XYZ file of C-alpha atoms in Angstrom:
438
model
C -140.902 -48.548 -70.536
C -143.134 -45.725 -69.374
C -145.052 -43.795 -72.042
C -143.846 -40.273 -72.829
C -145.708 -37.259 -71.420
C -145.487 -33.500 -71.081
C -147.489 -31.310 -68.703
C -149.046 -28.156 -70.138
C -150.677 -25.091 -68.660
C -150.455 -23.249 -71.973
C -153.413 -20.998 -72.729
C -155.492 -21.635 -75.868
C -153.721 -19.105 -78.144
C -150.402 -20.924 -77.689
C -151.640 -24.513 -77.625
C -150.831 -24.861 -81.316
C -147.345 -25.902 -80.191
C -148.763 -29.066 -78.581
C -149.807 -30.975 -81.739
C -146.614 -29.704 -83.392
C -144.562 -31.253 -80.583
C -146.597 -34.475 -80.549
C -146.225 -34.869 -84.321
C -142.464 -35.010 -83.818
C -142.823 -37.265 -80.747
C -145.703 -39.665 -81.489
C -147.268 -41.384 -78.522
C -146.829 -38.390 -76.205
C -149.555 -37.803 -73.619
C -150.337 -34.167 -72.927
C -151.365 -33.660 -69.302
C -153.392 -30.532 -68.552
C -156.197 -29.124 -66.458
C -159.647 -30.405 -67.285
C -161.252 -28.088 -69.862
C -158.136 -26.026 -70.576
C -157.595 -27.819 -73.889
C -160.634 -27.624 -76.166
C -162.173 -30.584 -77.964
C -160.927 -29.212 -81.284
C -157.351 -28.976 -80.007
C -157.652 -32.406 -78.409
C -158.607 -33.764 -81.816
C -155.546 -32.105 -83.385
C -153.277 -33.659 -80.748
C -154.904 -37.063 -81.314
C -154.478 -36.737 -85.080
C -150.805 -35.921 -84.506
C -150.373 -39.232 -82.691
C -150.850 -38.311 -79.040
C -153.558 -38.022 -76.417
C -154.792 -35.530 -73.830
C -155.331 -36.545 -70.219
C -156.629 -34.283 -67.462
C -154.673 -34.059 -64.235
C -157.947 -34.622 -62.413
C -158.378 -38.033 -64.082
C -155.161 -39.285 -62.463
C -156.694 -39.236 -58.981
C -159.222 -41.840 -57.922
C -161.912 -41.324 -55.298
C -159.830 -42.598 -52.324
C -157.013 -40.240 -53.329
C -159.406 -37.289 -53.516
C -160.856 -38.096 -50.108
C -157.356 -38.343 -48.630
C -156.514 -34.957 -50.124
C -159.593 -33.448 -48.515
C -158.400 -34.668 -45.137
C -154.903 -33.354 -45.839
C -156.285 -29.897 -46.622
C -158.237 -29.856 -43.357
C -155.153 -30.933 -41.403
C -152.978 -28.254 -42.958
C -155.578 -25.577 -42.342
C -155.712 -26.564 -38.671
C -151.921 -26.401 -38.472
C -151.907 -22.971 -40.106
C -154.583 -21.631 -37.758
C -152.597 -22.861 -34.773
C -149.414 -21.173 -35.999
C -151.230 -17.895 -36.639
C -152.394 -17.704 -33.045
C -148.964 -18.229 -31.496
C -147.282 -15.209 -29.831
C -144.230 -15.647 -32.087
C -146.427 -14.844 -35.108
C -147.391 -11.456 -33.706
C -143.860 -10.694 -32.581
C -142.403 -11.456 -36.006
C -144.823 -9.204 -37.887
C -145.102 -6.425 -35.338
C -143.273 -3.902 -37.562
C -145.192 -4.840 -40.709
C -147.527 -2.057 -41.990
C -150.523 -4.411 -41.739
C -151.529 -5.671 -38.308
C -150.618 -9.283 -37.563
C -154.305 -10.084 -37.045
C -155.305 -8.712 -40.447
C -152.391 -10.443 -42.133
C -153.315 -13.732 -40.463
C -156.900 -13.402 -41.699
C -155.702 -12.789 -45.246
C -153.356 -15.770 -45.157
C -156.141 -18.000 -43.876
C -158.459 -16.859 -46.670
C -155.808 -17.392 -49.343
C -154.890 -20.814 -47.985
C -158.522 -21.904 -47.873
C -158.968 -20.834 -51.493
C -155.674 -22.166 -52.880
C -154.695 -25.249 -50.891
C -157.320 -27.643 -52.308
C -156.326 -26.832 -55.879
C -152.587 -26.888 -55.240
C -152.564 -30.121 -53.246
C -154.644 -31.864 -55.911
C -152.290 -30.606 -58.613
C -149.203 -31.770 -56.733
C -150.765 -35.172 -56.068
C -151.686 -35.492 -59.740
C -148.144 -34.633 -60.754
C -146.755 -37.242 -58.364
C -149.081 -39.807 -59.923
C -148.078 -38.685 -63.426
C -144.426 -39.120 -62.468
C -145.177 -42.709 -61.492
C -147.120 -43.595 -64.643
C -145.259 -41.649 -67.337
C -141.839 -40.654 -68.508
C -142.602 -36.981 -67.869
C -140.203 -34.978 -70.007
C -141.281 -31.325 -69.824
C -143.584 -28.807 -68.162
C -144.696 -25.928 -70.401
C -146.710 -22.924 -69.278
C -147.593 -19.343 -70.204
C -146.837 -17.694 -66.870
C -145.023 -18.678 -63.702
C -146.329 -16.244 -61.097
C -149.865 -17.297 -60.120
C -150.115 -20.228 -57.679
C -150.781 -23.285 -59.923
C -148.004 -22.682 -62.491
C -145.592 -21.496 -59.813
C -146.268 -24.714 -57.878
C -145.660 -26.725 -61.059
C -142.309 -24.997 -61.540
C -141.299 -25.825 -57.963
C -142.457 -29.423 -58.410
C -140.496 -29.746 -61.661
C -137.337 -28.387 -60.080
C -137.592 -30.868 -57.205
C -138.056 -33.804 -59.624
C -135.591 -32.771 -62.307
C -138.281 -32.102 -64.920
C -137.412 -29.008 -67.024
C -139.937 -26.155 -66.982
C -140.363 -23.779 -69.918
C -142.386 -20.603 -69.813
C -143.618 -19.273 -73.133
C -144.220 -15.602 -72.448
C -147.845 -14.578 -72.896
C -146.783 -11.092 -73.943
C -143.933 -8.657 -74.341
C -143.139 -6.878 -71.072
C -143.727 -3.333 -72.287
C -142.977 -1.767 -68.909
C -140.024 -2.364 -66.647
C -141.059 -5.544 -64.777
C -142.207 -4.675 -61.257
C -143.509 -6.356 -58.068
C -144.378 -10.024 -58.810
C -143.294 -9.633 -62.428
C -139.727 -8.672 -61.524
C -138.529 -12.267 -61.375
C -138.309 -15.431 -63.469
C -139.247 -18.775 -61.944
C -139.160 -21.290 -64.808
C -135.897 -22.931 -65.891
C -136.231 -21.390 -69.356
C -138.383 -18.462 -70.525
C -139.082 -17.975 -74.228
C -139.608 -14.354 -75.250
C -140.713 -12.954 -78.600
C -137.799 -10.691 -79.500
C -135.040 -8.435 -78.180
C -137.682 -6.052 -76.819
C -138.862 -8.803 -74.484
C -135.407 -9.017 -72.891
C -134.854 -5.308 -72.275
C -137.093 -4.918 -69.241
C -135.406 -7.795 -67.403
C -131.995 -6.391 -68.290
C -133.030 -3.000 -66.925
C -133.703 -4.442 -63.470
C -130.513 -6.483 -63.439
C -131.912 -10.011 -63.708
C -129.724 -12.874 -64.880
C -130.688 -13.224 -68.557
C -129.156 -16.681 -69.059
C -132.567 -18.389 -68.864
C -134.102 -16.258 -71.647
C -134.439 -17.502 -75.228
C -135.868 -15.682 -78.258
C -138.337 -17.748 -80.280
C -141.087 -15.368 -81.361
C -144.728 -15.817 -80.410
C -146.410 -18.932 -81.870
C -149.829 -17.359 -81.293
C -148.943 -14.690 -83.874
C -147.626 -17.030 -86.569
C -150.788 -16.714 -88.659
C -150.233 -12.987 -89.114
C -147.409 -13.729 -91.571
C -150.010 -15.077 -93.999
C -153.082 -13.084 -92.962
C -151.440 -9.717 -93.641
C -151.603 -10.560 -97.346
C -155.367 -11.131 -97.158
C -156.337 -7.797 -95.621
C -159.120 -6.925 -98.077
C -160.668 -10.390 -97.919
C -160.662 -10.430 -94.110
C -161.960 -6.864 -93.926
C -164.908 -7.690 -96.164
C -165.691 -10.856 -94.205
C -165.643 -9.207 -90.766
C -167.652 -6.231 -92.065
C -170.299 -8.521 -93.546
C -170.510 -10.567 -90.345
C -171.160 -7.471 -88.227
C -173.188 -5.372 -90.622
C -170.491 -2.793 -91.349
C -169.300 -1.263 -94.588
C -165.843 -2.293 -95.818
C -165.649 1.001 -97.682
C -165.770 3.217 -94.583
C -162.996 3.484 -91.960
C -163.150 0.870 -89.175
C -161.717 2.053 -85.844
C -161.167 -0.698 -83.267
C -160.730 -0.103 -79.537
C -159.303 -2.989 -77.490
C -160.510 -2.806 -73.892
C -158.399 -3.316 -70.790
C -159.406 -5.169 -67.632
C -157.619 -5.035 -64.305
C -155.808 -8.292 -63.492
C -155.604 -7.260 -59.811
C -152.222 -8.950 -59.404
C -150.510 -5.963 -57.811
C -151.348 -2.834 -55.850
C -150.728 -0.831 -59.024
C -153.864 -2.281 -60.638
C -156.631 0.177 -61.474
C -159.946 -1.506 -60.676
C -161.869 0.976 -62.803
C -159.581 0.944 -65.840
C -162.087 -0.803 -68.106
C -164.821 1.782 -67.659
C -162.555 4.815 -67.569
C -160.664 4.004 -70.744
C -163.852 2.927 -72.515
C -165.309 6.371 -71.863
C -162.100 7.972 -73.180
C -162.574 6.148 -76.468
C -166.306 6.825 -76.710
C -165.698 10.526 -76.074
C -163.213 10.593 -78.951
C -165.645 8.698 -81.181
C -168.369 11.185 -80.283
C -166.132 14.115 -81.237
C -165.293 12.511 -84.569
C -168.937 11.739 -85.340
C -170.011 15.295 -84.474
C -167.335 16.683 -86.771
C -168.895 14.817 -89.676
C -166.212 12.138 -90.048
C -167.772 8.978 -91.518
C -166.207 6.163 -89.512
C -167.316 2.950 -87.817
C -166.381 2.291 -84.208
C -165.843 -1.164 -82.734
C -165.334 -1.908 -79.032
C -163.389 -5.170 -78.962
C -163.735 -6.707 -75.493
C -161.779 -9.667 -74.270
C -163.185 -13.212 -74.510
C -164.736 -14.044 -71.165
C -165.820 -10.478 -70.478
C -168.770 -10.268 -68.041
C -172.082 -11.033 -69.716
C -173.463 -7.704 -68.478
C -170.985 -5.897 -70.730
C -172.778 -7.258 -73.797
C -175.825 -5.192 -72.824
C -174.350 -2.211 -71.004
C -171.712 -1.192 -73.525
C -173.966 -1.081 -76.622
C -176.373 1.027 -74.587
C -173.590 3.586 -74.155
C -173.303 4.106 -77.903
C -176.585 6.031 -78.015
C -175.563 8.043 -74.941
C -172.534 9.241 -76.914
C -174.570 9.963 -80.017
C -173.066 7.188 -82.109
C -175.474 5.964 -84.830
C -176.563 2.352 -84.424
C -175.287 1.563 -87.908
C -171.735 2.654 -87.098
C -170.987 1.235 -83.621
C -170.458 -2.366 -82.576
C -169.530 -4.304 -79.446
C -167.690 -7.607 -79.981
C -165.922 -10.013 -77.637
C -164.512 -12.687 -79.909
C -161.234 -13.274 -81.685
C -159.060 -10.165 -82.077
C -157.081 -11.308 -85.098
C -159.664 -10.509 -87.848
C -160.173 -6.994 -86.455
C -156.424 -6.357 -86.215
C -156.007 -7.330 -89.866
C -159.188 -5.790 -91.246
C -159.393 -2.428 -89.460
C -157.933 0.966 -90.315
C -156.593 1.739 -86.855
C -156.340 -0.118 -83.529
C -156.395 1.668 -80.152
C -155.354 -0.024 -76.906
C -153.719 0.787 -73.580
C -150.109 -0.306 -72.988
C -151.086 -3.534 -74.682
C -149.650 -6.235 -76.890
C -152.623 -5.547 -79.164
C -150.492 -2.709 -80.571
C -147.826 -5.291 -81.343
C -150.337 -7.494 -83.123
C -151.228 -4.483 -85.249
C -147.497 -3.998 -85.830
C -147.248 -7.543 -87.227
C -149.623 -6.689 -90.090
C -148.971 -2.976 -90.558
C -152.255 -1.718 -89.146
C -151.845 1.811 -87.709
C -151.828 1.592 -83.903
C -152.462 4.092 -81.100
C -151.413 3.572 -77.487
C -153.928 5.408 -75.288
C -152.112 6.775 -72.252
C -153.857 6.654 -68.891
C -152.701 7.615 -65.413
C -151.158 4.265 -64.503
C -149.468 3.952 -67.887
C -147.915 7.393 -67.650
C -146.723 6.693 -64.114
C -144.984 3.489 -65.223
C -143.408 5.189 -68.228
C -143.682 4.946 -72.019
C -144.081 1.531 -73.636
C -143.131 2.298 -77.217
C -140.039 3.922 -78.691
C -140.450 6.947 -80.934
C -139.453 4.876 -83.976
C -141.786 1.961 -83.195
C -144.591 3.297 -85.369
C -147.065 3.119 -82.459
C -148.461 6.594 -81.769
C -149.006 7.442 -78.104
C -151.884 9.791 -77.276
C -153.597 11.057 -74.166
C -157.378 11.065 -73.961
C -157.527 14.784 -74.717
C -155.753 14.316 -78.056
C -157.175 10.938 -79.090
C -159.832 12.328 -81.431
C -157.342 14.531 -83.282
C -154.841 11.680 -83.477
C -157.445 9.403 -85.038
C -158.542 12.144 -87.431
C -154.934 12.596 -88.571
C -154.384 8.883 -89.120
C -157.616 8.408 -91.044
C -157.240 11.568 -93.101
C -153.525 11.714 -93.896
C -152.275 9.021 -96.288
C -148.659 10.116 -95.868
C -148.889 9.754 -92.080
C -150.343 6.278 -92.476
C -147.540 5.289 -94.856
C -144.880 6.585 -92.437
C -146.501 4.720 -89.576
C -146.683 1.461 -91.523
C -143.028 1.793 -92.533
C -141.953 2.295 -88.921
C -144.142 -0.592 -87.748
C -142.533 -2.891 -90.307
C -139.051 -1.769 -89.249
C -139.800 -2.331 -85.553
C -141.666 -5.637 -85.869
C -138.702 -8.086 -85.771
C -137.301 -6.480 -82.611
C -140.628 -7.077 -80.882
C -141.351 -10.503 -82.416
C -138.710 -12.407 -84.350
C -141.555 -14.722 -85.356
C -142.945 -12.149 -87.767
C -141.912 -14.714 -90.404
C -144.539 -17.177 -89.146
C -142.056 -19.731 -87.802
C -142.180 -19.090 -84.046
C -143.886 -22.446 -83.433
C -140.956 -24.291 -85.016
C -138.465 -22.235 -83.003
C -140.270 -22.984 -79.756
C -140.403 -26.723 -80.534
C -136.683 -26.607 -81.283
C -136.120 -24.982 -77.889
C -138.134 -27.706 -76.142
C -136.118 -30.391 -77.882
C -132.853 -29.000 -76.556
C -134.134 -30.004 -73.119
C -134.871 -33.618 -74.078
C -132.376 -36.470 -73.755
C -130.016 -36.499 -76.748
C -131.426 -39.719 -78.202
C -134.961 -38.363 -78.411
C -134.334 -35.198 -80.453
C -135.369 -35.616 -84.087
C -133.622 -33.336 -86.548
C -135.571 -30.105 -87.043
C -135.094 -27.884 -90.088
C -135.576 -24.219 -89.228
C -135.891 -21.307 -91.618
C -132.759 -19.230 -92.046
């Protein structure tokens, strides 16, 4: 009998579901990209009774050499097709010239084919060696996961996408579709956008977000976490802490704003400057995303002095967001799920509107508790939140009321719900009984 296996392209925040699954199915091998699963998570999966194996390790040297030749052959075939008269005739009415389009396709193929062919070959090998039960991933639009979904469909292996966020806008361009067999969303709010564009909703399931499960416990330790994060970064826990979550352009669609990081950063710093000049004693934290360019670590702190922010009251950080969400007085972000994380713990949240966000439409309902503000009113909005206890109480009440609609997992049990969903896709004899909270 072949050993059990699942394939995973889950990102680190959601990989907690892997040891949870393996614990209920001992002996499972988790197949993933080399380096995607950390050593610490690998240890947790091993302790649960499984193992982690990289796709790359499934291919020996002869197989890799053969794949190199296959890539070269396919590139030659593509180049030949792109020079045929029929190619130009077919695309003659396209807004981009057939020559430019051909050049783009050649560049994309050269960049993507080696990775995709290796992944498909590794999956074929995995299918030979293992009883491959499931494919789980966090998105199904970029080439590797989309190829995995297609491979799974052709081999009868179920694919499950665990959403990496709530679709706050109406899904558009590449996002206006669902590829995986099943997509797990966090709450009713995560379904609405797909319903608005008329997609078949039969593949959607509500589980909550496993990555946010810890908030159910952390929200009761606000003072402790606040004091710890303040001590770590040389801040005072007794003064307001204002956190700004940056935004980077994913460049997945033509709607992307390449300069959004810098422009919105300056919006926040301008508001911080106005507050500091008015005499408000507050501490300002720019929370960048993990993996932000190294240059940002030097350039952004240098901007603090340009905006007249005292060195003692301004910080740049690029680590885990969770402690700041729990320990701060207010969180600002742009059309971001960071506002929803703040919602999970009752931290006042501001959605900073920019040009693209206003063009796509509002993200948050009036009763969500998330306050939307343009750059011109950001300083006054922050001043009101920090200075008006009644406003803060109203906002926290609305956040608490709206939280379950955005993330049913506000109870901390989304991981169990997602595992239960996965087990519905397994053969009947391999589904252990799972007790879920009411």
